[in-house]
Amino acid sequence: MTIDPEQLFVDYQAKLDDVVRKAEQVTAGLKAASVTERSDDGQVTVTVDASGNVTDLRIGPGGRQGPDLAQSIMATMRRAQARLADAVQQTVPPTVGTTLMTELADQYRRTYPAPPPGPRDPRRTMRLGADPEAPPPARPLRRRPAPGDDTDYSNRGLLR
């Protein structure tokens, strides 16, 4: 069996062209991917691109300000970033292959995991008793008496 070097080159060139075509499809799909998310109260709208960067931020009139506004922006941005894996899967054509798409989606999910459910507004929450999620209170530390310390104050005052 003889190997034709010309045919090897043609086969290699065809594979290389296919890889370049798929890379261009992935690049175009990533450029087109973006996610827009709204805060629960509708006052904050954040759009992120495929890199997770904020490309648009809109804040409604009135509403929150200061730390509450910052917290709402960050939570909304994290929710948008967590949806990037699905957005990329929709914009990148399936012709690039399922293995590549699975790896790409997994990378997005590792980079931008779904945020935990947000804390409730403490002004709207009534708590009775101890908080079950709070760590137990620390026990006060007691100083050990040094050698020679007199702990019996019966025959003199507390102040030395």
mmCIF file of C-alpha atoms in Angstrom:
data_model
loop_
_atom_site.group_PDB
_atom_site.id
_atom_site.type_symbol
_atom_site.label_atom_id
_atom_site.label_comp_id
_atom_site.label_asym_id
_atom_site.label_seq_id
_atom_site.Cartn_x
_atom_site.Cartn_y
_atom_site.Cartn_z
ATOM 1 C CA MET A 1 0.000 0.000 0.000
ATOM 2 C CA THR A 2 1.520 3.263 -1.063
ATOM 3 C CA ILE A 3 0.710 6.586 0.478
ATOM 4 C CA ASP A 4 0.184 9.447 -1.896
ATOM 5 C CA PRO A 5 1.791 12.579 -0.371
ATOM 6 C CA GLU A 6 -0.360 14.813 -2.535
ATOM 7 C CA GLN A 7 -3.556 13.206 -1.165
ATOM 8 C CA LEU A 8 -2.265 13.596 2.425
ATOM 9 C CA PHE A 9 -1.750 17.296 1.790
ATOM 10 C CA VAL A 10 -5.250 17.666 0.277
ATOM 11 C CA ASP A 11 -6.813 15.854 3.264
ATOM 12 C CA TYR A 12 -4.826 17.968 5.724
ATOM 13 C CA GLN A 13 -5.854 21.176 3.957
ATOM 14 C CA ALA A 14 -9.529 20.119 4.045
ATOM 15 C CA LYS A 15 -9.324 19.457 7.806
ATOM 16 C CA LEU A 16 -7.591 22.768 8.365
ATOM 17 C CA ASP A 17 -10.251 24.612 6.353
ATOM 18 C CA ASP A 18 -12.961 22.926 8.439
ATOM 19 C CA VAL A 19 -11.278 23.999 11.698
ATOM 20 C CA VAL A 20 -10.950 27.579 10.449
ATOM 21 C CA ARG A 21 -14.622 27.634 9.400
ATOM 22 C CA LYS A 22 -15.732 26.360 12.817
ATOM 23 C CA ALA A 23 -13.521 28.893 14.619
ATOM 24 C CA GLU A 24 -15.076 31.698 12.568
ATOM 25 C CA GLN A 25 -18.563 30.434 13.430
ATOM 26 C CA VAL A 26 -17.713 30.342 17.140
ATOM 27 C CA THR A 27 -16.232 33.844 16.986
ATOM 28 C CA ALA A 28 -19.295 35.213 15.199
ATOM 29 C CA GLY A 29 -21.608 33.482 17.674
ATOM 30 C CA LEU A 30 -19.712 34.875 20.648
ATOM 31 C CA LYS A 31 -19.827 38.387 19.217
ATOM 32 C CA ALA A 32 -23.600 38.081 18.837
ATOM 33 C CA ALA A 33 -24.209 36.670 22.334
ATOM 34 C CA SER A 34 -25.534 39.002 25.006
ATOM 35 C CA VAL A 35 -27.932 38.755 27.909
ATOM 36 C CA THR A 36 -30.189 41.432 29.385
ATOM 37 C CA GLU A 37 -31.539 40.969 32.900
ATOM 38 C CA ARG A 38 -33.857 43.102 35.049
ATOM 39 C CA SER A 39 -33.862 43.481 38.800
ATOM 40 C CA ASP A 40 -36.812 42.119 40.762
ATOM 41 C CA ASP A 41 -38.291 45.581 41.185
ATOM 42 C CA GLY A 42 -37.665 46.519 37.530
ATOM 43 C CA GLN A 43 -35.555 49.558 38.442
ATOM 44 C CA VAL A 44 -32.224 48.153 37.162
ATOM 45 C CA THR A 45 -31.551 46.659 33.716
ATOM 46 C CA VAL A 46 -28.113 45.215 32.912
ATOM 47 C CA THR A 47 -26.833 43.851 29.585
ATOM 48 C CA VAL A 48 -23.639 41.777 29.427
ATOM 49 C CA ASP A 49 -21.683 40.557 26.412
ATOM 50 C CA ALA A 50 -20.172 37.092 25.884
ATOM 51 C CA SER A 51 -17.150 38.082 27.981
ATOM 52 C CA GLY A 52 -19.409 38.929 30.925
ATOM 53 C CA ASN A 53 -18.683 42.648 30.603
ATOM 54 C CA VAL A 54 -21.476 45.126 31.206
ATOM 55 C CA THR A 55 -22.387 46.774 27.896
ATOM 56 C CA ASP A 56 -25.511 48.598 29.057
ATOM 57 C CA LEU A 57 -26.817 49.711 32.434
ATOM 58 C CA ARG A 58 -30.137 51.456 32.934
ATOM 59 C CA ILE A 59 -31.490 52.701 36.235
ATOM 60 C CA GLY A 60 -35.107 53.742 36.537
ATOM 61 C CA PRO A 61 -36.196 56.999 38.158
ATOM 62 C CA GLY A 62 -36.764 57.104 41.900
ATOM 63 C CA GLY A 63 -36.236 53.772 43.526
ATOM 64 C CA ARG A 64 -33.122 52.845 45.417
ATOM 65 C CA GLN A 65 -29.915 54.701 46.011
ATOM 66 C CA GLY A 66 -26.574 54.158 47.704
ATOM 67 C CA PRO A 67 -25.700 50.650 48.887
ATOM 68 C CA ASP A 68 -29.141 49.276 48.010
ATOM 69 C CA LEU A 69 -28.739 50.406 44.402
ATOM 70 C CA ALA A 70 -25.206 48.994 44.167
ATOM 71 C CA GLN A 71 -26.386 45.659 45.561
ATOM 72 C CA SER A 72 -29.255 45.542 43.058
ATOM 73 C CA ILE A 73 -26.904 46.307 40.149
ATOM 74 C CA MET A 74 -24.444 43.597 41.192
ATOM 75 C CA ALA A 75 -27.143 40.963 41.741
ATOM 76 C CA THR A 76 -28.739 41.747 38.376
ATOM 77 C CA MET A 77 -25.354 41.608 36.626
ATOM 78 C CA ARG A 78 -24.552 38.221 38.195
ATOM 79 C CA ARG A 79 -27.900 36.800 37.074
ATOM 80 C CA ALA A 80 -27.232 38.029 33.526
ATOM 81 C CA GLN A 81 -23.744 36.509 33.526
ATOM 82 C CA ALA A 82 -25.129 33.194 34.787
ATOM 83 C CA ARG A 83 -27.379 33.025 31.698
ATOM 84 C CA LEU A 84 -24.460 33.462 29.251
ATOM 85 C CA ALA A 85 -23.944 29.713 28.740
ATOM 86 C CA ASP A 86 -27.472 29.348 27.349
ATOM 87 C CA ALA A 87 -27.140 32.488 25.221
ATOM 88 C CA VAL A 88 -23.905 31.258 23.644
ATOM 89 C CA GLN A 89 -25.463 27.882 22.888
ATOM 90 C CA GLN A 90 -28.240 29.707 21.029
ATOM 91 C CA THR A 91 -25.952 32.001 19.014
ATOM 92 C CA VAL A 92 -23.202 29.532 18.074
ATOM 93 C CA PRO A 93 -24.408 27.189 15.322
ATOM 94 C CA PRO A 94 -24.586 23.481 16.192
ATOM 95 C CA THR A 95 -22.363 22.666 13.201
ATOM 96 C CA VAL A 96 -19.282 23.415 15.332
ATOM 97 C CA GLY A 97 -19.841 20.127 17.157
ATOM 98 C CA THR A 98 -21.426 19.016 20.390
ATOM 99 C CA THR A 99 -18.105 18.374 22.136
ATOM 100 C CA LEU A 100 -16.957 21.941 21.589
ATOM 101 C CA MET A 101 -20.340 23.374 22.599
ATOM 102 C CA THR A 102 -20.465 21.254 25.753
ATOM 103 C CA GLU A 103 -16.966 22.379 26.775
ATOM 104 C CA LEU A 104 -17.774 26.011 25.998
ATOM 105 C CA ALA A 105 -21.009 25.908 28.028
ATOM 106 C CA ASP A 106 -19.219 24.189 30.930
ATOM 107 C CA GLN A 107 -16.555 26.898 30.937
ATOM 108 C CA TYR A 108 -19.233 29.584 31.114
ATOM 109 C CA ARG A 109 -21.006 27.799 33.962
ATOM 110 C CA ARG A 110 -17.745 27.491 35.913
ATOM 111 C CA THR A 111 -16.828 31.133 35.279
ATOM 112 C CA TYR A 112 -20.304 32.538 35.937
ATOM 113 C CA PRO A 113 -22.168 30.176 38.282
ATOM 114 C CA ALA A 114 -25.793 30.800 39.111
ATOM 115 C CA PRO A 115 -25.927 33.220 42.046
ATOM 116 C CA PRO A 116 -27.494 31.994 45.265
ATOM 117 C CA PRO A 117 -30.955 33.315 46.018
ATOM 118 C CA GLY A 118 -30.670 36.878 47.233
ATOM 119 C CA PRO A 119 -31.233 37.777 50.847
ATOM 120 C CA ARG A 120 -34.610 39.076 51.769
ATOM 121 C CA ASP A 121 -35.019 42.733 52.457
ATOM 122 C CA PRO A 122 -34.376 42.969 56.230
ATOM 123 C CA ARG A 123 -36.970 45.730 56.507
ATOM 124 C CA ARG A 124 -39.641 43.290 55.352
ATOM 125 C CA THR A 125 -38.567 40.305 57.424
ATOM 126 C CA MET A 126 -39.705 39.621 60.958
ATOM 127 C CA ARG A 127 -37.414 37.368 62.955
ATOM 128 C CA LEU A 128 -38.334 35.693 66.182
ATOM 129 C CA GLY A 129 -35.687 33.947 68.222
ATOM 130 C CA ALA A 130 -32.176 33.095 67.117
ATOM 131 C CA ASP A 131 -31.150 33.111 63.463
ATOM 132 C CA PRO A 132 -30.624 29.419 62.505
ATOM 133 C CA GLU A 133 -28.026 30.417 59.886
ATOM 134 C CA ALA A 134 -25.967 32.534 62.278
ATOM 135 C CA PRO A 135 -22.856 30.960 63.776
ATOM 136 C CA PRO A 136 -23.034 30.223 67.491
ATOM 137 C CA PRO A 137 -21.829 33.082 69.672
ATOM 138 C CA ALA A 138 -18.185 32.918 70.686
ATOM 139 C CA ARG A 139 -17.477 32.100 74.308
ATOM 140 C CA PRO A 140 -15.613 34.849 76.111
ATOM 141 C CA LEU A 141 -11.961 34.074 76.635
ATOM 142 C CA ARG A 142 -10.744 33.907 80.212
ATOM 143 C CA ARG A 143 -7.242 34.817 81.128
ATOM 144 C CA ARG A 144 -5.432 32.079 82.924
ATOM 145 C CA PRO A 145 -3.850 33.249 86.167
ATOM 146 C CA ALA A 146 -0.121 33.691 85.901
ATOM 147 C CA PRO A 147 2.056 31.887 88.414
ATOM 148 C CA GLY A 148 2.156 33.952 91.571
ATOM 149 C CA ASP A 149 -1.170 35.723 90.897
ATOM 150 C CA ASP A 150 -3.241 36.011 94.010
ATOM 151 C CA THR A 151 -6.882 35.300 93.242
ATOM 152 C CA ASP A 152 -8.000 35.565 96.836
ATOM 153 C CA TYR A 153 -9.038 39.149 97.618
ATOM 154 C CA SER A 154 -10.424 38.478 101.081
ATOM 155 C CA ASN A 155 -7.814 40.377 103.043
ATOM 156 C CA ARG A 156 -7.241 43.347 100.705
ATOM 157 C CA GLY A 157 -9.117 45.379 98.115
ATOM 158 C CA LEU A 158 -9.475 44.714 94.437
ATOM 159 C CA LEU A 159 -7.130 47.488 93.472
ATOM 160 C CA ARG A 160 -3.488 46.885 94.247
#
